mmCIF file of C-alpha atoms in Angstrom:
data_model
loop_
_atom_site.group_PDB
_atom_site.id
_atom_site.type_symbol
_atom_site.label_atom_id
_atom_site.label_comp_id
_atom_site.label_asym_id
_atom_site.label_seq_id
_atom_site.Cartn_x
_atom_site.Cartn_y
_atom_site.Cartn_z
ATOM 1 C CA UNK A 886 366.759 172.656 -17.522
ATOM 2 C CA UNK A 887 367.799 174.913 -14.389
ATOM 3 C CA UNK A 888 365.990 175.117 -11.497
ATOM 4 C CA UNK A 889 363.320 172.549 -11.009
ATOM 5 C CA UNK A 890 360.657 170.913 -14.376
ATOM 6 C CA UNK A 891 356.901 171.263 -14.362
ATOM 7 C CA UNK A 892 356.533 167.759 -15.416
ATOM 8 C CA UNK A 893 358.067 164.748 -15.830
ATOM 9 C CA UNK A 894 356.907 161.616 -17.115
ATOM 10 C CA UNK A 895 358.587 158.383 -19.070
ATOM 11 C CA UNK A 896 359.042 154.552 -20.169
ATOM 12 C CA UNK A 897 362.489 153.476 -19.973
ATOM 13 C CA UNK A 898 364.437 150.327 -19.284
ATOM 14 C CA UNK A 899 367.795 149.395 -17.684
ATOM 15 C CA UNK A 900 369.632 146.736 -18.088
ATOM 16 C CA UNK A 901 373.461 145.860 -17.765
ATOM 17 C CA UNK A 902 374.277 147.323 -21.201
ATOM 18 C CA UNK A 903 372.578 150.359 -20.633
ATOM 19 C CA UNK A 904 369.932 152.556 -20.496
ATOM 20 C CA UNK A 905 366.462 152.179 -23.166
ATOM 21 C CA UNK A 906 364.726 155.725 -23.780
ATOM 22 C CA UNK A 907 361.794 154.438 -24.799
ATOM 23 C CA UNK A 908 360.018 158.280 -24.178
ATOM 24 C CA UNK A 909 360.863 160.736 -21.622
ATOM 25 C CA UNK A 910 358.940 164.216 -21.307
ATOM 26 C CA UNK A 911 360.403 167.332 -19.885
ATOM 27 C CA UNK A 912 357.881 169.989 -19.496
ATOM 28 C CA UNK A 913 358.855 173.825 -18.115
ATOM 29 C CA UNK A 914 356.694 177.264 -18.676
ATOM 30 C CA UNK A 915 355.594 176.012 -22.027
ATOM 31 C CA UNK A 916 358.856 174.105 -23.639
ATOM 32 C CA UNK A 917 358.025 170.278 -24.140
ATOM 33 C CA UNK A 918 361.331 168.351 -24.378
ATOM 34 C CA UNK A 919 360.839 164.892 -25.394
ATOM 35 C CA UNK A 920 363.603 161.844 -26.142
ATOM 36 C CA UNK A 921 363.723 158.568 -26.719
ATOM 37 C CA UNK A 922 367.213 156.410 -27.648
ATOM 38 C CA UNK A 923 369.801 154.519 -26.685
ATOM 39 C CA UNK A 924 372.557 154.507 -23.925
ATOM 40 C CA UNK A 925 375.213 151.454 -24.097
ATOM 41 C CA UNK A 926 377.786 150.493 -21.701
ATOM 42 C CA UNK A 927 378.673 150.782 -17.757
ATOM 43 C CA UNK A 928 376.326 153.841 -16.483
ATOM 44 C CA UNK A 929 377.316 153.219 -13.377
ATOM 45 C CA UNK A 930 381.231 153.564 -14.821
ATOM 46 C CA UNK A 931 380.902 156.411 -17.636
ATOM 47 C CA UNK A 932 384.456 156.278 -17.850
ATOM 48 C CA UNK A 933 384.413 152.912 -19.260
ATOM 49 C CA UNK A 934 383.033 154.314 -22.230
ATOM 50 C CA UNK A 935 379.185 155.149 -22.779
ATOM 51 C CA UNK A 936 378.258 155.237 -26.584
ATOM 52 C CA UNK A 937 375.160 157.607 -27.061
ATOM 53 C CA UNK A 938 372.204 157.824 -29.656
ATOM 54 C CA UNK A 939 369.271 159.984 -28.516
ATOM 55 C CA UNK A 940 366.885 161.390 -30.777
ATOM 56 C CA UNK A 941 365.166 164.451 -29.486
ATOM 57 C CA UNK A 942 362.113 167.593 -30.486
ATOM 58 C CA UNK A 943 361.963 170.432 -28.042
ATOM 59 C CA UNK A 944 359.364 173.058 -28.554
ATOM 60 C CA UNK A 945 357.428 175.556 -27.166
ATOM 61 C CA UNK A 946 358.029 179.330 -27.553
ATOM 62 C CA UNK A 947 361.295 181.803 -28.309
ATOM 63 C CA UNK A 948 360.938 183.566 -25.426
ATOM 64 C CA UNK A 949 359.996 180.448 -22.796
ATOM 65 C CA UNK A 950 362.983 179.321 -24.637
ATOM 66 C CA UNK A 951 365.462 181.674 -23.864
ATOM 67 C CA UNK A 952 364.361 182.137 -20.529
ATOM 68 C CA UNK A 953 364.174 178.334 -19.576
ATOM 69 C CA UNK A 954 368.081 177.653 -21.114
ATOM 70 C CA UNK A 955 369.005 180.745 -18.935
ATOM 71 C CA UNK A 956 369.968 183.268 -21.887
ATOM 72 C CA UNK A 957 366.770 186.077 -20.787
ATOM 73 C CA UNK A 958 369.236 186.687 -17.714
ATOM 74 C CA UNK A 959 371.681 188.263 -21.028
ATOM 75 C CA UNK A 960 368.997 190.460 -21.612
ATOM 76 C CA UNK A 961 366.383 189.242 -24.070
ATOM 77 C CA UNK A 962 364.318 192.380 -25.338
ATOM 78 C CA UNK A 963 360.336 192.133 -23.762
ATOM 79 C CA UNK A 964 359.011 191.748 -27.912
ATOM 80 C CA UNK A 965 360.860 188.280 -28.249
ATOM 81 C CA UNK A 966 358.924 185.267 -29.667
ATOM 82 C CA UNK A 967 358.122 182.657 -32.313
ATOM 83 C CA UNK A 968 357.227 178.975 -31.959
ATOM 84 C CA UNK A 969 360.469 177.038 -32.001
ATOM 85 C CA UNK A 970 360.725 173.094 -33.038
ATOM 86 C CA UNK A 971 364.474 171.988 -33.024
ATOM 87 C CA UNK A 972 364.548 167.494 -34.371
ATOM 88 C CA UNK A 973 367.999 166.481 -33.823
ATOM 89 C CA UNK A 974 369.606 163.523 -32.662
ATOM 90 C CA UNK A 975 372.734 162.979 -30.133
ATOM 91 C CA UNK A 976 375.507 161.124 -30.611
ATOM 92 C CA UNK A 977 378.789 159.945 -28.997
ATOM 93 C CA UNK A 978 380.470 158.841 -25.622
ATOM 94 C CA UNK A 979 379.270 159.973 -22.576
ATOM 95 C CA UNK A 980 382.894 158.786 -21.475
ATOM 96 C CA UNK A 981 384.823 161.715 -23.628
ATOM 97 C CA UNK A 982 381.973 164.788 -24.026
ATOM 98 C CA UNK A 983 384.621 167.294 -25.045
ATOM 99 C CA UNK A 984 384.958 165.766 -27.623
ATOM 100 C CA UNK A 985 383.574 162.901 -29.129
ATOM 101 C CA UNK A 986 379.437 164.521 -28.787
ATOM 102 C CA UNK A 987 377.879 165.126 -31.740
ATOM 103 C CA UNK A 988 374.491 167.057 -31.799
ATOM 104 C CA UNK A 989 372.476 167.552 -35.359
ATOM 105 C CA UNK A 990 369.583 168.530 -36.074
ATOM 106 C CA UNK A 991 366.331 170.958 -38.022
ATOM 107 C CA UNK A 992 365.569 173.889 -36.553
ATOM 108 C CA UNK A 993 362.079 176.016 -37.680
ATOM 109 C CA UNK A 994 360.444 178.850 -35.776
ATOM 110 C CA UNK A 995 357.851 180.598 -36.872
ATOM 111 C CA UNK A 996 356.721 184.166 -36.891
ATOM 112 C CA UNK A 997 359.094 185.271 -35.223
ATOM 113 C CA UNK A 998 360.984 188.689 -33.630
ATOM 114 C CA UNK A 999 364.440 189.417 -32.110
ATOM 115 C CA UNK A 1000 366.150 192.332 -32.022
ATOM 116 C CA UNK A 1001 364.176 193.802 -33.859
ATOM 117 C CA UNK A 1002 364.577 191.553 -36.769
ATOM 118 C CA UNK A 1003 361.533 189.188 -38.029
ATOM 119 C CA UNK A 1004 360.000 187.013 -40.358
ATOM 120 C CA UNK A 1005 357.658 184.288 -40.530
ATOM 121 C CA UNK A 1006 360.046 181.351 -41.184
ATOM 122 C CA UNK A 1007 363.715 180.817 -39.354
ATOM 123 C CA UNK A 1008 364.866 177.255 -40.635
ATOM 124 C CA UNK A 1009 367.746 175.607 -40.192
ATOM 125 C CA UNK A 1010 370.205 172.412 -40.706
ATOM 126 C CA UNK A 1011 373.020 172.037 -38.509
ATOM 127 C CA UNK A 1012 375.030 170.078 -36.415
ATOM 128 C CA UNK A 1013 377.461 170.972 -33.238
ATOM 129 C CA UNK A 1014 380.984 168.669 -33.148
ATOM 130 C CA UNK A 1015 382.531 168.454 -29.004
ATOM 131 C CA UNK A 1016 386.245 169.450 -29.253
ATOM 132 C CA UNK A 1017 388.173 170.845 -25.973
ATOM 133 C CA UNK A 1018 388.338 174.365 -27.263
ATOM 134 C CA UNK A 1019 384.038 175.068 -27.129
ATOM 135 C CA UNK A 1020 383.444 172.918 -30.508
ATOM 136 C CA UNK A 1021 382.485 173.491 -34.263
ATOM 137 C CA UNK A 1022 378.703 174.446 -35.074
ATOM 138 C CA UNK A 1023 378.230 173.715 -38.678
ATOM 139 C CA UNK A 1024 375.468 175.281 -40.871
ATOM 140 C CA UNK A 1025 374.397 172.699 -43.853
ATOM 141 C CA UNK A 1026 371.796 175.300 -45.214
ATOM 142 C CA UNK A 1027 369.167 177.837 -44.097
ATOM 143 C CA UNK A 1028 366.604 179.960 -44.777
ATOM 144 C CA UNK A 1029 365.123 183.117 -43.170
ATOM 145 C CA UNK A 1030 361.429 184.092 -45.079
ATOM 146 C CA UNK A 1031 358.921 186.923 -44.281
ATOM 147 C CA UNK A 1032 355.944 187.585 -46.811
ATOM 148 C CA UNK A 1033 355.886 190.306 -49.090
ATOM 149 C CA UNK A 1034 354.991 193.782 -48.171
ATOM 150 C CA UNK A 1035 354.460 196.453 -50.405
ATOM 151 C CA UNK A 1036 356.327 199.882 -49.255
ATOM 152 C CA UNK A 1037 353.361 202.622 -48.694
ATOM 153 C CA UNK A 1038 355.430 205.881 -48.673
ATOM 154 C CA UNK A 1039 354.375 207.660 -45.346
ATOM 155 C CA UNK A 1040 353.233 204.975 -43.473
ATOM 156 C CA UNK A 1041 355.072 201.920 -43.382
ATOM 157 C CA UNK A 1042 358.223 200.895 -45.159
ATOM 158 C CA UNK A 1043 358.238 197.808 -47.476
ATOM 159 C CA UNK A 1044 359.777 194.393 -45.935
ATOM 160 C CA UNK A 1045 359.658 191.000 -46.258
ATOM 161 C CA UNK A 1046 361.764 188.184 -48.656
ATOM 162 C CA UNK A 1047 364.266 185.597 -48.452
ATOM 163 C CA UNK A 1048 367.342 184.688 -47.484
ATOM 164 C CA UNK A 1049 369.651 180.888 -47.429
ATOM 165 C CA UNK A 1050 372.257 180.708 -46.035
ATOM 166 C CA UNK A 1051 374.471 178.360 -47.885
ATOM 167 C CA UNK A 1052 377.121 175.916 -45.696
ATOM 168 C CA UNK A 1053 379.479 177.990 -42.765
ATOM 169 C CA UNK A 1054 381.582 176.499 -40.025
ATOM 170 C CA UNK A 1055 382.083 178.498 -37.402
#
């Protein structure tokens, strides 16, 4: 995470075979990242190959998360909000991150608003696989849901529905 973090705590074990993370917790501006997993191999000389298998959970307010990630500088609207929960896994060889890393995960954003769009729930089951050209994002399935609100002529437009997202690669 850029700059500094508000809090770091963890339990990890390092030996000649690698690093085992029982728990690592980082917090910044209300965003919480917790991880656990293994990195197997010579951590001093990563070029010899270090296999990572890390599970993570990222939680926080959408606007805070975008700010911590440095995206806020791109002009994210001030009314952006939502509760983010991302559970995922990072796997691959850290000696060759350009083509041997893969991240899979399930994203839930509740009660969100983004650039004029709003909803009660956004769910994505997706993955990213690295490549020398930047990688490929795969969405396995997803849904965007908003409670139905009837139209009241002259007062408010109708709102709500369900959009299902099928498999796609980008």
